[in-house]
Structure formats: structure tokens, C-alpha cells
Tab-separated table of C-alpha atoms in Angstrom:
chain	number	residue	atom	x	y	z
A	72	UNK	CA	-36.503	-42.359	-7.718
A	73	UNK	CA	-36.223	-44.998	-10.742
A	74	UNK	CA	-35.743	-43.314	-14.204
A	75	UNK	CA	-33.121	-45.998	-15.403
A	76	UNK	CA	-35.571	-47.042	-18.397
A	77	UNK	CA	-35.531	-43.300	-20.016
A	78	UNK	CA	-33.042	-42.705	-22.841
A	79	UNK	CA	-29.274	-40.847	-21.953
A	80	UNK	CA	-29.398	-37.696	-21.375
A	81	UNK	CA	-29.268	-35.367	-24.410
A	82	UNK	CA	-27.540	-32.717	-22.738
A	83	UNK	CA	-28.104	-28.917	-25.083
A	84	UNK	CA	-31.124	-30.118	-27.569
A	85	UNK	CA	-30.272	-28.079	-30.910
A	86	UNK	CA	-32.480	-25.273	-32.550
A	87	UNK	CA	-35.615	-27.562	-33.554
A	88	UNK	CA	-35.034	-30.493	-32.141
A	89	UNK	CA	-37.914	-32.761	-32.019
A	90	UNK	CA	-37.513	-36.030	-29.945
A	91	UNK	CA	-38.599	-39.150	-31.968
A	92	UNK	CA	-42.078	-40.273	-31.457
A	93	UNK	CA	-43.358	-43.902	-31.381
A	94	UNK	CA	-45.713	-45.580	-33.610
A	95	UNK	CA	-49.418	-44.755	-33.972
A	96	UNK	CA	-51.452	-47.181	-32.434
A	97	UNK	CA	-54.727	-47.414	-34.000
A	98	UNK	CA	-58.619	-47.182	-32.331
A	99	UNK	CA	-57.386	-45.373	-29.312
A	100	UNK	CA	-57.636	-41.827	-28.232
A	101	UNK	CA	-54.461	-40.552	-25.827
A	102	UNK	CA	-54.884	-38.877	-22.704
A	103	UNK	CA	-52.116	-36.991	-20.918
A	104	UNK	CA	-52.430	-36.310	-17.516
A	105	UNK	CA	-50.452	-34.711	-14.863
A	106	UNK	CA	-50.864	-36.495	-10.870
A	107	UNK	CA	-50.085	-35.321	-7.680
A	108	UNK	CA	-49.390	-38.263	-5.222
A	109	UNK	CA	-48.562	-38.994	-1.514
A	110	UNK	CA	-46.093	-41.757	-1.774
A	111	UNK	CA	-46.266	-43.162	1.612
A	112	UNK	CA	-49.037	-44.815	0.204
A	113	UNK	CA	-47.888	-46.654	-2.728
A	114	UNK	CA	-44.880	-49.151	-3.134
A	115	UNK	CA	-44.035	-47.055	-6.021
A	116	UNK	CA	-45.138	-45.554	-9.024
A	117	UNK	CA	-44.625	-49.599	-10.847
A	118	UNK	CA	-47.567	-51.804	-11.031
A	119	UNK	CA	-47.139	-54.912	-9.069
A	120	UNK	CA	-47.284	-58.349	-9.890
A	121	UNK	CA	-47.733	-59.045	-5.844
A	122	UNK	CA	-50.822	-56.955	-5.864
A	123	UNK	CA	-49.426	-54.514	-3.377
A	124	UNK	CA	-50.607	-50.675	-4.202
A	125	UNK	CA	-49.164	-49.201	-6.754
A	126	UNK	CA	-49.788	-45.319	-8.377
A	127	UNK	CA	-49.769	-47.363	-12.043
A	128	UNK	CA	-52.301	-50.173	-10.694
A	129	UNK	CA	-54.908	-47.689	-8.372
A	130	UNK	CA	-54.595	-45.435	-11.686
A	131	UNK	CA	-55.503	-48.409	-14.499
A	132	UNK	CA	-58.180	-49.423	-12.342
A	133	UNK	CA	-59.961	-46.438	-12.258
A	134	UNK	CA	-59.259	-46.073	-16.131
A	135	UNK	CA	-60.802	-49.467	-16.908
A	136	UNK	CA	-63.838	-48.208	-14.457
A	137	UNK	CA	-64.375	-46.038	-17.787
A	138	UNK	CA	-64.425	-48.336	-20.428
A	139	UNK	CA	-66.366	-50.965	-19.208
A	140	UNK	CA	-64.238	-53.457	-18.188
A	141	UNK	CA	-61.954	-53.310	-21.135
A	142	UNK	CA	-57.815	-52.538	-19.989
A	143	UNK	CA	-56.497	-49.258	-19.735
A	144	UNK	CA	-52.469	-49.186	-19.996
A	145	UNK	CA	-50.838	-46.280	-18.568
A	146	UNK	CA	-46.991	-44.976	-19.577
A	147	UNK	CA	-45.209	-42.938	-17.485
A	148	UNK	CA	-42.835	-39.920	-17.667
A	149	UNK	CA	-40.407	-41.459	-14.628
A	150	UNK	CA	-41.351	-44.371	-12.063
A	151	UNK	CA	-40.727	-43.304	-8.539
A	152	UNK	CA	-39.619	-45.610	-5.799
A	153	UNK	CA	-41.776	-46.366	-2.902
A	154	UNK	CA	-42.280	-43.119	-0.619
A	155	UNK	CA	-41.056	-40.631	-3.343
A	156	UNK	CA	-44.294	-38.372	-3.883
A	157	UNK	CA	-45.361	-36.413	-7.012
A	158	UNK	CA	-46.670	-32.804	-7.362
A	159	UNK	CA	-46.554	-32.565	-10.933
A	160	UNK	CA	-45.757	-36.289	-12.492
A	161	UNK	CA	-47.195	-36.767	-16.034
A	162	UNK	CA	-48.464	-40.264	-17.765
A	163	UNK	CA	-50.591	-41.160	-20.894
A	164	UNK	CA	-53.920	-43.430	-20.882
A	165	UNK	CA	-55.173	-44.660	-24.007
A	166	UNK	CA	-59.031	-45.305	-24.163
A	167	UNK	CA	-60.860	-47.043	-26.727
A	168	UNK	CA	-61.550	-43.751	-29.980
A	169	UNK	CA	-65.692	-45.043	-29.310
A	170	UNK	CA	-65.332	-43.490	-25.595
A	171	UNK	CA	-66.531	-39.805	-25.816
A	172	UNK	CA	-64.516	-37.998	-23.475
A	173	UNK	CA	-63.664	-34.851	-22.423
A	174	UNK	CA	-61.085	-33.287	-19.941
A	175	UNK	CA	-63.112	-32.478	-17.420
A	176	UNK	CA	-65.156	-36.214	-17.680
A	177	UNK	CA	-61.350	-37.882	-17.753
A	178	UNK	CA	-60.283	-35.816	-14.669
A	179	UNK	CA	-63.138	-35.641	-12.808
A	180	UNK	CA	-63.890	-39.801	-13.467
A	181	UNK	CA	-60.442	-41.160	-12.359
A	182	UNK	CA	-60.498	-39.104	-9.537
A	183	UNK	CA	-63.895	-40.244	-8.336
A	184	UNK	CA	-62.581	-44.243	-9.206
A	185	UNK	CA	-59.603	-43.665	-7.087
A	186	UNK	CA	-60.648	-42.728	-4.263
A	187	UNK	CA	-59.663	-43.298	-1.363
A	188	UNK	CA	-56.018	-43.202	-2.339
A	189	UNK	CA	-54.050	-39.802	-2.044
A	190	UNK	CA	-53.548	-40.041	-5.676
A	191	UNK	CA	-55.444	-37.051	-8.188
A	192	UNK	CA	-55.404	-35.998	-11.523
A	193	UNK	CA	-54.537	-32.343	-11.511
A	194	UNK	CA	-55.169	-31.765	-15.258
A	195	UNK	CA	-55.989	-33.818	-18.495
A	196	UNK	CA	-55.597	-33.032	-22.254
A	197	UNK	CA	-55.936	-35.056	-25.676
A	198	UNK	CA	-52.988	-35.493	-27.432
A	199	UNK	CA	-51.526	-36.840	-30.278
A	200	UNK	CA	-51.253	-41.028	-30.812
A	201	UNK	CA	-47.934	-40.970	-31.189
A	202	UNK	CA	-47.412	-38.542	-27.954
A	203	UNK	CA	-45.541	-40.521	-25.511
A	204	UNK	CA	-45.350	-39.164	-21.526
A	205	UNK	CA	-41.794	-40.764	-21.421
A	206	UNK	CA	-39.997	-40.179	-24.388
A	207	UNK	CA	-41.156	-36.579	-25.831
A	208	UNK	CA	-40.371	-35.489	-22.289
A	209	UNK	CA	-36.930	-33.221	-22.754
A	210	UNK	CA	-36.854	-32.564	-18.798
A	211	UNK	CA	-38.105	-34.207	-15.369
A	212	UNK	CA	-37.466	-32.035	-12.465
A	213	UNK	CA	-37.420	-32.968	-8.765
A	214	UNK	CA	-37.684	-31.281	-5.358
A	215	UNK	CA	-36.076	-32.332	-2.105
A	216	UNK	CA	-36.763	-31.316	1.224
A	217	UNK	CA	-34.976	-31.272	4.505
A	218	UNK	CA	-36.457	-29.959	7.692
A	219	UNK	CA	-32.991	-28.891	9.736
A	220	UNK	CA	-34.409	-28.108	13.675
A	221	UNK	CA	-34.194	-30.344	16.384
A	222	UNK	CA	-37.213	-30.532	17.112
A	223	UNK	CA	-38.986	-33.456	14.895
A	224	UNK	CA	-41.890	-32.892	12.396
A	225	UNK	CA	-45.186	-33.225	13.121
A	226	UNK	CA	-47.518	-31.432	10.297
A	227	UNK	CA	-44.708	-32.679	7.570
A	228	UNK	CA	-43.927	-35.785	8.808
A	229	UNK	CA	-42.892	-38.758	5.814
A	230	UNK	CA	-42.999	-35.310	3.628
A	231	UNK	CA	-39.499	-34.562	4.654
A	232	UNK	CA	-35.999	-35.419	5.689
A	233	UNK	CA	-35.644	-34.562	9.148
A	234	UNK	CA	-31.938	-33.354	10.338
A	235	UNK	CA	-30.858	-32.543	13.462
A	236	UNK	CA	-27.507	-30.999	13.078
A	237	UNK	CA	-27.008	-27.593	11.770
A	238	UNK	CA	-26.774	-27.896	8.093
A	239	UNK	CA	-24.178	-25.108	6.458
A	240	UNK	CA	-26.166	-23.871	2.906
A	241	UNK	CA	-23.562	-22.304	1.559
A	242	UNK	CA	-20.845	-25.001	1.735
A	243	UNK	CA	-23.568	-27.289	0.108
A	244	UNK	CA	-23.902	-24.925	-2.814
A	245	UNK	CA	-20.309	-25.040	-3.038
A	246	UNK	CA	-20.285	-28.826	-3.405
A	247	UNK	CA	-23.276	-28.982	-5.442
A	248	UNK	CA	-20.841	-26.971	-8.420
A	249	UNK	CA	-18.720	-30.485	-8.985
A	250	UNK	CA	-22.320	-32.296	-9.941
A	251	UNK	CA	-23.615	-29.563	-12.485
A	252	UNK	CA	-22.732	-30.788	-15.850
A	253	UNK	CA	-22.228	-34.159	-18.131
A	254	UNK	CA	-20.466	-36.588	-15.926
A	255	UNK	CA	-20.193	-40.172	-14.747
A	256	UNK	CA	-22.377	-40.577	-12.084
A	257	UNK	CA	-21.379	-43.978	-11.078
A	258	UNK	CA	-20.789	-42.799	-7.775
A	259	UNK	CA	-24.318	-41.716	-7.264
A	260	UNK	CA	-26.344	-44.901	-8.985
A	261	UNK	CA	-27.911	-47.387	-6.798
A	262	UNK	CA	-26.327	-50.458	-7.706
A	263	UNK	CA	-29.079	-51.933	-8.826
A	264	UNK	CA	-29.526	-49.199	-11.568
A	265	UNK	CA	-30.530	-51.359	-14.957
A	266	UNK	CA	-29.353	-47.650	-17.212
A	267	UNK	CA	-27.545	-48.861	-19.941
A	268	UNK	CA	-24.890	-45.672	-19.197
A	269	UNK	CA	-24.376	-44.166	-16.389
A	270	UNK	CA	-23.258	-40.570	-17.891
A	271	UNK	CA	-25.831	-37.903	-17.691
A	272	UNK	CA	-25.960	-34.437	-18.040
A	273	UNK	CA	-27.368	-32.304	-14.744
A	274	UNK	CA	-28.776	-29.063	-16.154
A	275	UNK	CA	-29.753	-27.494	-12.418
A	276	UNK	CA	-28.402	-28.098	-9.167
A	277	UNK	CA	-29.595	-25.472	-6.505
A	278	UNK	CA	-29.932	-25.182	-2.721
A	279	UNK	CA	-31.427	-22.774	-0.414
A	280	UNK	CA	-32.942	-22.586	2.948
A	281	UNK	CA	-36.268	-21.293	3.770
A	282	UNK	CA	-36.575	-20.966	7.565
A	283	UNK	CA	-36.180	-24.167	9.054
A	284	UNK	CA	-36.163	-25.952	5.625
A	285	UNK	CA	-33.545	-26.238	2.886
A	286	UNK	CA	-34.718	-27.328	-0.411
A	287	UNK	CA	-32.960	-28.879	-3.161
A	288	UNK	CA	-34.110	-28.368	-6.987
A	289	UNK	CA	-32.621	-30.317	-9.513
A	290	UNK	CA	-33.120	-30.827	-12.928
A	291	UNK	CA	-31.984	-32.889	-15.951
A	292	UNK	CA	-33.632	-34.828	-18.664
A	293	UNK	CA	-33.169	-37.927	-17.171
A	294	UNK	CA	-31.677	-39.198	-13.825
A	295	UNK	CA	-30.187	-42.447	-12.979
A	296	UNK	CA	-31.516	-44.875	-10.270
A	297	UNK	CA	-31.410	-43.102	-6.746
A	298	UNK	CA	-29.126	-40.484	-7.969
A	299	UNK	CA	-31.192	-37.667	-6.302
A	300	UNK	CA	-31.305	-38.774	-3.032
A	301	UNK	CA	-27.503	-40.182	-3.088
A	302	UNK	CA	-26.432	-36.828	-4.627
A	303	UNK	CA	-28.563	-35.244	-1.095
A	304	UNK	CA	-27.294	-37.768	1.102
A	305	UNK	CA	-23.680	-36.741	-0.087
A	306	UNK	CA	-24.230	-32.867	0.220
A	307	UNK	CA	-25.812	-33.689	3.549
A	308	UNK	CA	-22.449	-34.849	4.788
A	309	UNK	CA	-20.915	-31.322	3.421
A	310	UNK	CA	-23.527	-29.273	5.105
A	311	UNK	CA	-22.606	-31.048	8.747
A	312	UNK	CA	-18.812	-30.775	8.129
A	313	UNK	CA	-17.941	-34.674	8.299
A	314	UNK	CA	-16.836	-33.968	4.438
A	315	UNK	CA	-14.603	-31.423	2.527
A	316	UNK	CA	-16.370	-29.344	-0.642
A	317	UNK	CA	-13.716	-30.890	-2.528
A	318	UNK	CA	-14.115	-34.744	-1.345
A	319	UNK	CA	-17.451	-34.838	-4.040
A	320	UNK	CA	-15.460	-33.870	-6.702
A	321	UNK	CA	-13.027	-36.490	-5.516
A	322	UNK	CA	-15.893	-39.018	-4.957
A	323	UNK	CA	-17.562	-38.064	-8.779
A	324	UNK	CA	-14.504	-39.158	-10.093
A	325	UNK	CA	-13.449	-42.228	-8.105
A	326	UNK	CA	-16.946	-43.511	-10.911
A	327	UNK	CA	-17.572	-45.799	-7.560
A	328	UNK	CA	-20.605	-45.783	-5.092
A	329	UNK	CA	-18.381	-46.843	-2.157
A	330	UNK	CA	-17.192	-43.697	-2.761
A	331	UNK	CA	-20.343	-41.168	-2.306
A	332	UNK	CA	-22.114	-40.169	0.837
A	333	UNK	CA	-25.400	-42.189	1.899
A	334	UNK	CA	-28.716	-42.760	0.188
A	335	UNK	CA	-30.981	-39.966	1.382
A	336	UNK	CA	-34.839	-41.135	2.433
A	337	UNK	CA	-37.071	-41.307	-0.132
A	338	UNK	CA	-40.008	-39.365	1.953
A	339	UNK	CA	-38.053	-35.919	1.386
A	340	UNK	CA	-38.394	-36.280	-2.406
A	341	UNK	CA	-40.826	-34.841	-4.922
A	342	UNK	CA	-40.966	-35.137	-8.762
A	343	UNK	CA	-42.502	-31.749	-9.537
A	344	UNK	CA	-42.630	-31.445	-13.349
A	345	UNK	CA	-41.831	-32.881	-16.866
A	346	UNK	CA	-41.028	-30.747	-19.599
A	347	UNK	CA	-42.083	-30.977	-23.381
A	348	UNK	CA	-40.715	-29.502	-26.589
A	349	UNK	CA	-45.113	-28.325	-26.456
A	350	UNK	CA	-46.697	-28.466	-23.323
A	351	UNK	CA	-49.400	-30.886	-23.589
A	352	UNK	CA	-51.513	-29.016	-21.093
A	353	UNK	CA	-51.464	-25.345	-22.291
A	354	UNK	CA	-54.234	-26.277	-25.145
């Protein structure tokens, strides 16, 4: 996951809080859309300059597919790293204002133009000019999920994390109550992370099994680079016993990313959802 290029976290927004909104361009009509994407397919959400498939470059493709020829820029609400998939990502097109378009047409087109990539549009609205998918967004939520048997995945495989060794839930929970909050999260940044800060504020941190699979929700309104999956790889290491609840406290603190647990894989993660102060898509 790569979210380093959306503003600090916020943390509580007060009573009427709007978030700023950019500048109008003019002769375009905005587009908000919400994707689902398989990311074993893509090198990321990021257009490329190598060429190599991107969701941003198989999406402006089929955008420019509409207009004639003429280029369709997309924004996103978070880029994801190569193998992260999407069930509920959000990004805005704009198309030339002498386009008539509807919903359905805007759906139903790009997802005709893209085939055959595992990439759809699950829903599109008009919105304002001024509506931006990245910064209006007041939350981005993500899913990861672990598949905890011996036996290896077959129907779910590069959809999951696949452990072997018992995981314990409960001492993961535990664990997970030292992350919850405003902090530092050096510890948990890949060190490549471009974030101007590295504080952020984690509104949700939960775990629970279901079965053979634990899932991990999350939730702030913006994440450093890899912090999901180094936050997972870290509980991981709680859940087999090879570290103490307390030792991520310790490790949160030590602001140092010798100090946390590994980088979980990408192929377990899902961005599920961005948030608005107005949903775009309830209109």
C-alpha cells in the first residue's frame, strides 16, 4: 500500500468540518467512480513510465476510448502497491463538459474498454469540479487476510496470506491496542516512504478469525507507506508466540523499522472503502 502523497492525518474532524477543495478546472465534467481490482495483475495502482500494466494506465485508456482520442487524467483516493487488490477504491475522471454522459454510459463504457483486465467500475456519479477522490476523502479503510491451516490455498490463492502455524487471535488483539491512536509510526514505514511526517492517527484496529481465516480491518484517514502490512507482519509474530504483546509497544516507540516485525505480502491486502464528508455515490 502507498498513501505517502495524502495529507497527515487529521485525527477527530470538528462539528462541520469541510476538507479544502481544489480549484475549478474549467470545460470538464467530473466523474467519481468506485473500482474493484485483482492486483496480481497490475504493478500497482501508478501509471508507468515503463509501460508495464498499471490500474491508472488500463483505466485512462479506456477513458480516452470515450472522448475520441483526447486524454483522460485520472486522481486517485490511495495508490496501491503491486499485488494489493481493491474492493471498493475510488478515483475521479474528468471528460471534456461537450461529452454527454451518464452513469450507466460511464460505467458500462470503461468496463467494456478494459476488458480483459480484472479491473471494473462498480459505480459512477457526477460530482462537483472541485471534488477531488484524494483530498475530500476523510477515511480509506483496508482489509487483510490470512488463511491460518496447513494445508495451502487453492480457490484463494495470491488473495491471501497463507500461515502455517497456529495463529493466537486474542494475543493479536491484545497487541493491536499499542497501534490504535496518534503515534509515530516510524517503526512501521517502509523506508522508502516519501510522507513528509510519519505521525498518524489509527482510528480502527480489529482482528478476528472466521474459520480458517483471520481478518484484519483497519482504518484511518491516511496510512503511511507499507504500514498495513508491516503493522500485520508484526502482529503475525505475536499470534505465533516468537514476540511478547508488550515488545510492539516497545517497537512503536523505539520510532525505528529495525525495530518492527516483517513486511507482510501484499496479496493478503484489500483497500475496501474511502469515506467522504457526502458520499459521492448515494445521489
Amino acid at each position: 500500500m502507498n498513501d505517502e502523497t495524502t495529507p497527515p492525518a487529521w485525527g477527530a474532524l470538528p462539528p462541520g468540518f469541510v476538507p479544502p477543495r481544489a480549484k475549478a478546472p474549467k470545460n470538464i465534467r467530473r466523474w467519481a467512480v468506485r473500482i474493484e481490482y485483482d492486483g496480481r495483475d497490475f504493478v500497482g495502482w501508478q501509471r508507468q513510465a515503463s509501460g508495464l500494466t498499471s490500474v491508472q494506465g488500463v483505466l485512462e485508456a479506456a477513458a480516452t476510448r470515450l472522448t475520441g482520442g483526447r486524454p483522460v487524467i485520472s486522481i486517485t483516493a490511495g495508490r496501491t502497491d503491486s499485488g494489493v487488490h481493491a474492493t471498493g477504491q475510488v478515483a475521479h475522471l474528468d471528460f471534456p463538459d461537450d461529452i454527454p454522459l451518464s452513469s450507466t454510459a460511464v460505467r458500462d463504457a470503461l468496463n467494456y474498454h478494459m476488458k480483459p483486465h480484472r479491473v471494473a467500475i462498480l459505480i459512477a456519479r457526477p460530482v462537483l469540479p472541485n471534488w477531488s477522490a484524494r483530498f475530500s476523502a476523510i477515511l480509506r479503510s483496508y482489509r487483510y487476510r490470512i488463511i491460518n491451516r496447513s494445508a495451502r490455498p487453492t480457490l484463494d490463492e495470491g488473495r491471501v496470506w497463507h500461515v502455517r502455524q497456529p495463529l493466537d487471535v486474542d494475543l493479536m488483539r491484545q497487541a493491536a491496542q499499542f497501534l490504535i491512536g496518534r503515534h509515530d509510526f516510524t517503526t512501521f514505514r517502509a523506508s522508502a516512504c516519501q510522507a513528509k511526517s510519519p505521525v498518524r492517527t489509527l482510528d480502527r484496529l480489529d482482528i478476528h478469525r472466521e474459520g480458517e481465516e483471520i481478518i484484519i480491518v483497519t482504518e484511518a484517514r491516511a496510512f503511511l507507506h507499507h504500514q498495513v502490512r508491516n503493522m500485520t507482519g508484526t502482529l503475525k509474530m505475536v499470534g505465533e508466540g516468537s514476540w511478547s504483546v508488550e515488545r510492539v509497544g516497545q517497537a512503536l516507540a523505539a520510532c525505528d523499522r529495525r525495530a518492527g516485525g516483517p513486511t507482510a505480502p501484499a496479496e493478503g491486502l484489500y483497500l475496501t472503502g474511502v469515506a467522504y464528508p457526502e458520499d459521492p455515490f448515494a445521489k
